[in-house]
Amino acid sequence: MAQWCMMGAMYFTDRGIEELEDRRGDEEITFAWLADELRHFVDLNPEFEVPVERFATFLARLDDEDD
């Protein structure tokens, strides 16, 4: 069952996001570093190519007006 947070439902898969925030929440990174890490992840896990592509596109277009 989903737990609710300010952004909506919190799902079981959010645990990884929470771990990322807990472990590295105070660090600052560049988008170049993030892009490199996403490429590395997809190289190791090609089955996640489409979701990673969608996530990268989502981040790239955050400032775009909604269509």
Short mmCIF file of the N, C-alpha and C atoms (twelve columns), coordinates in Angstrom:
data_MODEL
# 
_entry.id   MODEL 
# 
loop_
_atom_site.group_PDB 
_atom_site.id 
_atom_site.type_symbol 
_atom_site.label_atom_id 
_atom_site.label_alt_id 
_atom_site.label_comp_id 
_atom_site.label_asym_id 
_atom_site.label_seq_id 
_atom_site.Cartn_x 
_atom_site.Cartn_y 
_atom_site.Cartn_z 
_atom_site.pdbx_PDB_model_num 
ATOM 1   N N  . MET A 1  0.849  -1.177 0.000   1 
ATOM 2   C CA . MET A 1  0.000  0.000  0.000   1 
ATOM 3   C C  . MET A 1  0.891  1.236  0.000   1 
ATOM 4   N N  . ALA A 2  0.555  2.205  -0.796  1 
ATOM 5   C CA . ALA A 2  1.356  3.419  -0.921  1 
ATOM 6   C C  . ALA A 2  1.182  4.309  0.302   1 
ATOM 7   N N  . GLN A 3  2.269  4.955  0.700   1 
ATOM 8   C CA . GLN A 3  2.212  5.981  1.733   1 
ATOM 9   C C  . GLN A 3  2.131  7.321  1.021   1 
ATOM 10  N N  . TRP A 4  1.473  8.279  1.634   1 
ATOM 11  C CA . TRP A 4  1.327  9.581  0.987   1 
ATOM 12  C C  . TRP A 4  2.368  10.555 1.489   1 
ATOM 13  N N  . CYS A 5  2.910  11.339 0.571   1 
ATOM 14  C CA . CYS A 5  3.845  12.410 0.909   1 
ATOM 15  C C  . CYS A 5  3.369  13.669 0.197   1 
ATOM 16  N N  . MET A 6  4.101  14.756 0.320   1 
ATOM 17  C CA . MET A 6  3.679  16.023 -0.263  1 
ATOM 18  C C  . MET A 6  3.532  15.946 -1.782  1 
ATOM 19  N N  . MET A 7  4.331  15.128 -2.455  1 
ATOM 20  C CA . MET A 7  4.298  15.044 -3.909  1 
ATOM 21  C C  . MET A 7  3.307  13.988 -4.404  1 
ATOM 22  N N  . GLY A 8  2.676  13.254 -3.520  1 
ATOM 23  C CA . GLY A 8  1.748  12.214 -3.933  1 
ATOM 24  C C  . GLY A 8  2.072  10.917 -3.224  1 
ATOM 25  N N  . ALA A 9  1.746  9.817  -3.847  1 
ATOM 26  C CA . ALA A 9  1.962  8.506  -3.238  1 
ATOM 27  C C  . ALA A 9  3.448  8.177  -3.167  1 
ATOM 28  N N  . MET A 10 3.862  7.553  -2.060  1 
ATOM 29  C CA . MET A 10 5.228  7.067  -1.928  1 
ATOM 30  C C  . MET A 10 5.170  5.557  -2.098  1 
ATOM 31  N N  . TYR A 11 5.868  5.060  -3.065  1 
ATOM 32  C CA . TYR A 11 5.820  3.642  -3.386  1 
ATOM 33  C C  . TYR A 11 7.028  2.921  -2.824  1 
ATOM 34  N N  . PHE A 12 6.956  1.612  -2.786  1 
ATOM 35  C CA . PHE A 12 8.045  0.779  -2.286  1 
ATOM 36  C C  . PHE A 12 9.360  1.129  -2.975  1 
ATOM 37  N N  . THR A 13 9.308  1.454  -4.266  1 
ATOM 38  C CA . THR A 13 10.529 1.765  -5.012  1 
ATOM 39  C C  . THR A 13 11.162 3.080  -4.578  1 
ATOM 40  N N  . ASP A 14 10.452 3.898  -3.822  1 
ATOM 41  C CA . ASP A 14 11.020 5.150  -3.329  1 
ATOM 42  C C  . ASP A 14 12.124 4.911  -2.308  1 
ATOM 43  N N  . ARG A 15 12.256 3.690  -1.825  1 
ATOM 44  C CA . ARG A 15 13.293 3.402  -0.832  1 
ATOM 45  C C  . ARG A 15 14.681 3.701  -1.384  1 
ATOM 46  N N  . GLY A 16 14.912 3.415  -2.652  1 
ATOM 47  C CA . GLY A 16 16.201 3.726  -3.262  1 
ATOM 48  C C  . GLY A 16 16.445 5.222  -3.324  1 
ATOM 49  N N  . ILE A 17 15.399 5.974  -3.612  1 
ATOM 50  C CA . ILE A 17 15.505 7.435  -3.643  1 
ATOM 51  C C  . ILE A 17 15.801 7.958  -2.247  1 
ATOM 52  N N  . GLU A 18 15.136 7.392  -1.246  1 
ATOM 53  C CA . GLU A 18 15.392 7.798  0.140   1 
ATOM 54  C C  . GLU A 18 16.825 7.475  0.546   1 
ATOM 55  N N  . GLU A 19 17.325 6.310  0.133   1 
ATOM 56  C CA . GLU A 19 18.709 5.951  0.454   1 
ATOM 57  C C  . GLU A 19 19.679 6.923  -0.211  1 
ATOM 58  N N  . LEU A 20 19.417 7.280  -1.459  1 
ATOM 59  C CA . LEU A 20 20.259 8.253  -2.157  1 
ATOM 60  C C  . LEU A 20 20.292 9.573  -1.404  1 
ATOM 61  N N  . GLU A 21 19.133 10.039 -0.993  1 
ATOM 62  C CA . GLU A 21 19.056 11.304 -0.261  1 
ATOM 63  C C  . GLU A 21 19.763 11.207 1.088   1 
ATOM 64  N N  . ASP A 22 19.572 10.100 1.798   1 
ATOM 65  C CA . ASP A 22 20.215 9.920  3.102   1 
ATOM 66  C C  . ASP A 22 21.732 9.866  2.982   1 
ATOM 67  N N  . ARG A 23 22.229 9.142  1.980   1 
ATOM 68  C CA . ARG A 23 23.674 8.941  1.847   1 
ATOM 69  C C  . ARG A 23 24.386 10.103 1.171   1 
ATOM 70  N N  . ARG A 24 23.731 10.745 0.208   1 
ATOM 71  C CA . ARG A 24 24.418 11.744 -0.607  1 
ATOM 72  C C  . ARG A 24 23.683 13.074 -0.695  1 
ATOM 73  N N  . GLY A 25 22.703 13.269 0.170   1 
ATOM 74  C CA . GLY A 25 21.865 14.458 0.108   1 
ATOM 75  C C  . GLY A 25 22.589 15.774 0.277   1 
ATOM 76  N N  . ASP A 26 23.740 15.762 0.941   1 
ATOM 77  C CA . ASP A 26 24.486 17.002 1.157   1 
ATOM 78  C C  . ASP A 26 25.509 17.281 0.063   1 
ATOM 79  N N  . GLU A 27 25.706 16.335 -0.863  1 
ATOM 80  C CA . GLU A 27 26.698 16.509 -1.921  1 
ATOM 81  C C  . GLU A 27 26.142 17.363 -3.054  1 
ATOM 82  N N  . GLU A 28 27.037 18.046 -3.755  1 
ATOM 83  C CA . GLU A 28 26.660 18.781 -4.954  1 
ATOM 84  C C  . GLU A 28 27.300 18.088 -6.140  1 
ATOM 85  N N  . ILE A 29 26.530 17.950 -7.221  1 
ATOM 86  C CA . ILE A 29 27.033 17.298 -8.425  1 
ATOM 87  C C  . ILE A 29 26.715 18.164 -9.634  1 
ATOM 88  N N  . THR A 30 27.346 17.841 -10.751 1 
ATOM 89  C CA . THR A 30 27.015 18.516 -12.005 1 
ATOM 90  C C  . THR A 30 26.130 17.594 -12.838 1 
ATOM 91  N N  . PHE A 31 25.428 18.178 -13.768 1 
ATOM 92  C CA . PHE A 31 24.634 17.349 -14.670 1 
ATOM 93  C C  . PHE A 31 25.532 16.532 -15.585 1 
ATOM 94  N N  . ALA A 32 26.736 17.021 -15.866 1 
ATOM 95  C CA . ALA A 32 27.693 16.237 -16.656 1 
ATOM 96  C C  . ALA A 32 28.061 14.956 -15.907 1 
ATOM 97  N N  . TRP A 33 28.285 15.060 -14.609 1 
ATOM 98  C CA . TRP A 33 28.592 13.875 -13.801 1 
ATOM 99  C C  . TRP A 33 27.405 12.920 -13.799 1 
ATOM 100 N N  . LEU A 34 26.202 13.460 -13.590 1 
ATOM 101 C CA . LEU A 34 24.999 12.633 -13.577 1 
ATOM 102 C C  . LEU A 34 24.816 11.923 -14.917 1 
ATOM 103 N N  . ALA A 35 25.008 12.636 -16.018 1 
ATOM 104 C CA . ALA A 35 24.875 12.029 -17.346 1 
ATOM 105 C C  . ALA A 35 25.866 10.889 -17.518 1 
ATOM 106 N N  . ASP A 36 27.096 11.083 -17.066 1 
ATOM 107 C CA . ASP A 36 28.115 10.034 -17.161 1 
ATOM 108 C C  . ASP A 36 27.715 8.813  -16.338 1 
ATOM 109 N N  . GLU A 37 27.209 9.046  -15.137 1 
ATOM 110 C CA . GLU A 37 26.783 7.931  -14.283 1 
ATOM 111 C C  . GLU A 37 25.574 7.199  -14.872 1 
ATOM 112 N N  . LEU A 38 24.651 7.935  -15.481 1 
ATOM 113 C CA . LEU A 38 23.504 7.295  -16.124 1 
ATOM 114 C C  . LEU A 38 23.951 6.439  -17.305 1 
ATOM 115 N N  . ARG A 39 24.920 6.946  -18.091 1 
ATOM 116 C CA . ARG A 39 25.457 6.146  -19.200 1 
ATOM 117 C C  . ARG A 39 26.110 4.877  -18.682 1 
ATOM 118 N N  . HIS A 40 26.889 5.009  -17.620 1 
ATOM 119 C CA . HIS A 40 27.553 3.849  -17.025 1 
ATOM 120 C C  . HIS A 40 26.511 2.839  -16.545 1 
ATOM 121 N N  . PHE A 41 25.474 3.318  -15.869 1 
ATOM 122 C CA . PHE A 41 24.409 2.442  -15.384 1 
ATOM 123 C C  . PHE A 41 23.753 1.680  -16.537 1 
ATOM 124 N N  . VAL A 42 23.450 2.383  -17.638 1 
ATOM 125 C CA . VAL A 42 22.805 1.734  -18.783 1 
ATOM 126 C C  . VAL A 42 23.750 0.739  -19.448 1 
ATOM 127 N N  . ASP A 43 25.047 1.051  -19.477 1 
ATOM 128 C CA . ASP A 43 26.012 0.089  -20.018 1 
ATOM 129 C C  . ASP A 43 25.969 -1.214 -19.229 1 
ATOM 130 N N  . LEU A 44 25.845 -1.105 -17.915 1 
ATOM 131 C CA . LEU A 44 25.797 -2.288 -17.053 1 
ATOM 132 C C  . LEU A 44 24.420 -2.941 -17.016 1 
ATOM 133 N N  . ASN A 45 23.387 -2.164 -17.280 1 
ATOM 134 C CA . ASN A 45 21.996 -2.631 -17.179 1 
ATOM 135 C C  . ASN A 45 21.199 -2.189 -18.411 1 
ATOM 136 N N  . PRO A 46 21.482 -2.748 -19.578 1 
ATOM 137 C CA . PRO A 46 20.831 -2.269 -20.807 1 
ATOM 138 C C  . PRO A 46 19.308 -2.386 -20.800 1 
ATOM 139 N N  . GLU A 47 18.764 -3.237 -19.955 1 
ATOM 140 C CA . GLU A 47 17.303 -3.365 -19.893 1 
ATOM 141 C C  . GLU A 47 16.636 -2.100 -19.343 1 
ATOM 142 N N  . PHE A 48 17.424 -1.209 -18.750 1 
ATOM 143 C CA . PHE A 48 16.890 0.045  -18.206 1 
ATOM 144 C C  . PHE A 48 17.125 1.235  -19.134 1 
ATOM 145 N N  . GLU A 49 17.523 0.978  -20.377 1 
ATOM 146 C CA . GLU A 49 17.820 2.067  -21.305 1 
ATOM 147 C C  . GLU A 49 16.629 3.004  -21.497 1 
ATOM 148 N N  . VAL A 50 15.452 2.464  -21.731 1 
ATOM 149 C CA . VAL A 50 14.273 3.302  -21.987 1 
ATOM 150 C C  . VAL A 50 13.877 4.113  -20.753 1 
ATOM 151 N N  . PRO A 51 13.766 3.525  -19.556 1 
ATOM 152 C CA . PRO A 51 13.420 4.349  -18.391 1 
ATOM 153 C C  . PRO A 51 14.460 5.430  -18.084 1 
ATOM 154 N N  . VAL A 52 15.738 5.114  -18.260 1 
ATOM 155 C CA . VAL A 52 16.780 6.117  -18.007 1 
ATOM 156 C C  . VAL A 52 16.675 7.236  -19.036 1 
ATOM 157 N N  . GLU A 53 16.416 6.889  -20.289 1 
ATOM 158 C CA . GLU A 53 16.227 7.897  -21.337 1 
ATOM 159 C C  . GLU A 53 15.055 8.807  -20.989 1 
ATOM 160 N N  . ARG A 54 13.961 8.226  -20.537 1 
ATOM 161 C CA . ARG A 54 12.786 9.029  -20.154 1 
ATOM 162 C C  . ARG A 54 13.094 9.936  -18.969 1 
ATOM 163 N N  . PHE A 55 13.824 9.412  -17.989 1 
ATOM 164 C CA . PHE A 55 14.198 10.210 -16.821 1 
ATOM 165 C C  . PHE A 55 15.107 11.368 -17.228 1 
ATOM 166 N N  . ALA A 56 16.099 11.091 -18.076 1 
ATOM 167 C CA . ALA A 56 17.012 12.140 -18.532 1 
ATOM 168 C C  . ALA A 56 16.254 13.217 -19.304 1 
ATOM 169 N N  . THR A 57 15.334 12.805 -20.152 1 
ATOM 170 C CA . THR A 57 14.527 13.764 -20.908 1 
ATOM 171 C C  . THR A 57 13.647 14.581 -19.971 1 
ATOM 172 N N  . PHE A 58 13.069 13.944 -18.968 1 
ATOM 173 C CA . PHE A 58 12.264 14.644 -17.963 1 
ATOM 174 C C  . PHE A 58 13.095 15.733 -17.286 1 
ATOM 175 N N  . LEU A 59 14.315 15.392 -16.854 1 
ATOM 176 C CA . LEU A 59 15.178 16.374 -16.198 1 
ATOM 177 C C  . LEU A 59 15.581 17.488 -17.153 1 
ATOM 178 N N  . ALA A 60 15.878 17.136 -18.390 1 
ATOM 179 C CA . ALA A 60 16.305 18.135 -19.368 1 
ATOM 180 C C  . ALA A 60 15.212 19.150 -19.665 1 
ATOM 181 N N  . ARG A 61 13.970 18.741 -19.553 1 
ATOM 182 C CA . ARG A 61 12.847 19.602 -19.953 1 
ATOM 183 C C  . ARG A 61 12.064 20.183 -18.777 1 
ATOM 184 N N  . LEU A 62 12.637 20.181 -17.593 1 
ATOM 185 C CA . LEU A 62 11.918 20.691 -16.420 1 
ATOM 186 C C  . LEU A 62 11.435 22.128 -16.585 1 
ATOM 187 N N  . ASP A 63 12.192 22.938 -17.293 1 
ATOM 188 C CA . ASP A 63 11.826 24.345 -17.450 1 
ATOM 189 C C  . ASP A 63 10.882 24.604 -18.619 1 
ATOM 190 N N  . ASP A 64 10.613 23.590 -19.437 1 
ATOM 191 C CA . ASP A 64 9.703  23.759 -20.569 1 
ATOM 192 C C  . ASP A 64 8.282  23.961 -20.063 1 
ATOM 193 N N  . GLU A 65 7.537  24.760 -20.801 1 
ATOM 194 C CA . GLU A 65 6.124  24.923 -20.469 1 
ATOM 195 C C  . GLU A 65 5.397  23.643 -20.820 1 
ATOM 196 N N  . ASP A 66 4.394  23.303 -20.034 1 
ATOM 197 C CA . ASP A 66 3.598  22.110 -20.318 1 
ATOM 198 C C  . ASP A 66 2.854  22.289 -21.628 1 
ATOM 199 N N  . ASP A 67 2.796  21.205 -22.399 1 
ATOM 200 C CA . ASP A 67 2.071  21.248 -23.680 1 
ATOM 201 C C  . ASP A 67 0.624  20.910 -23.489 1 
# 
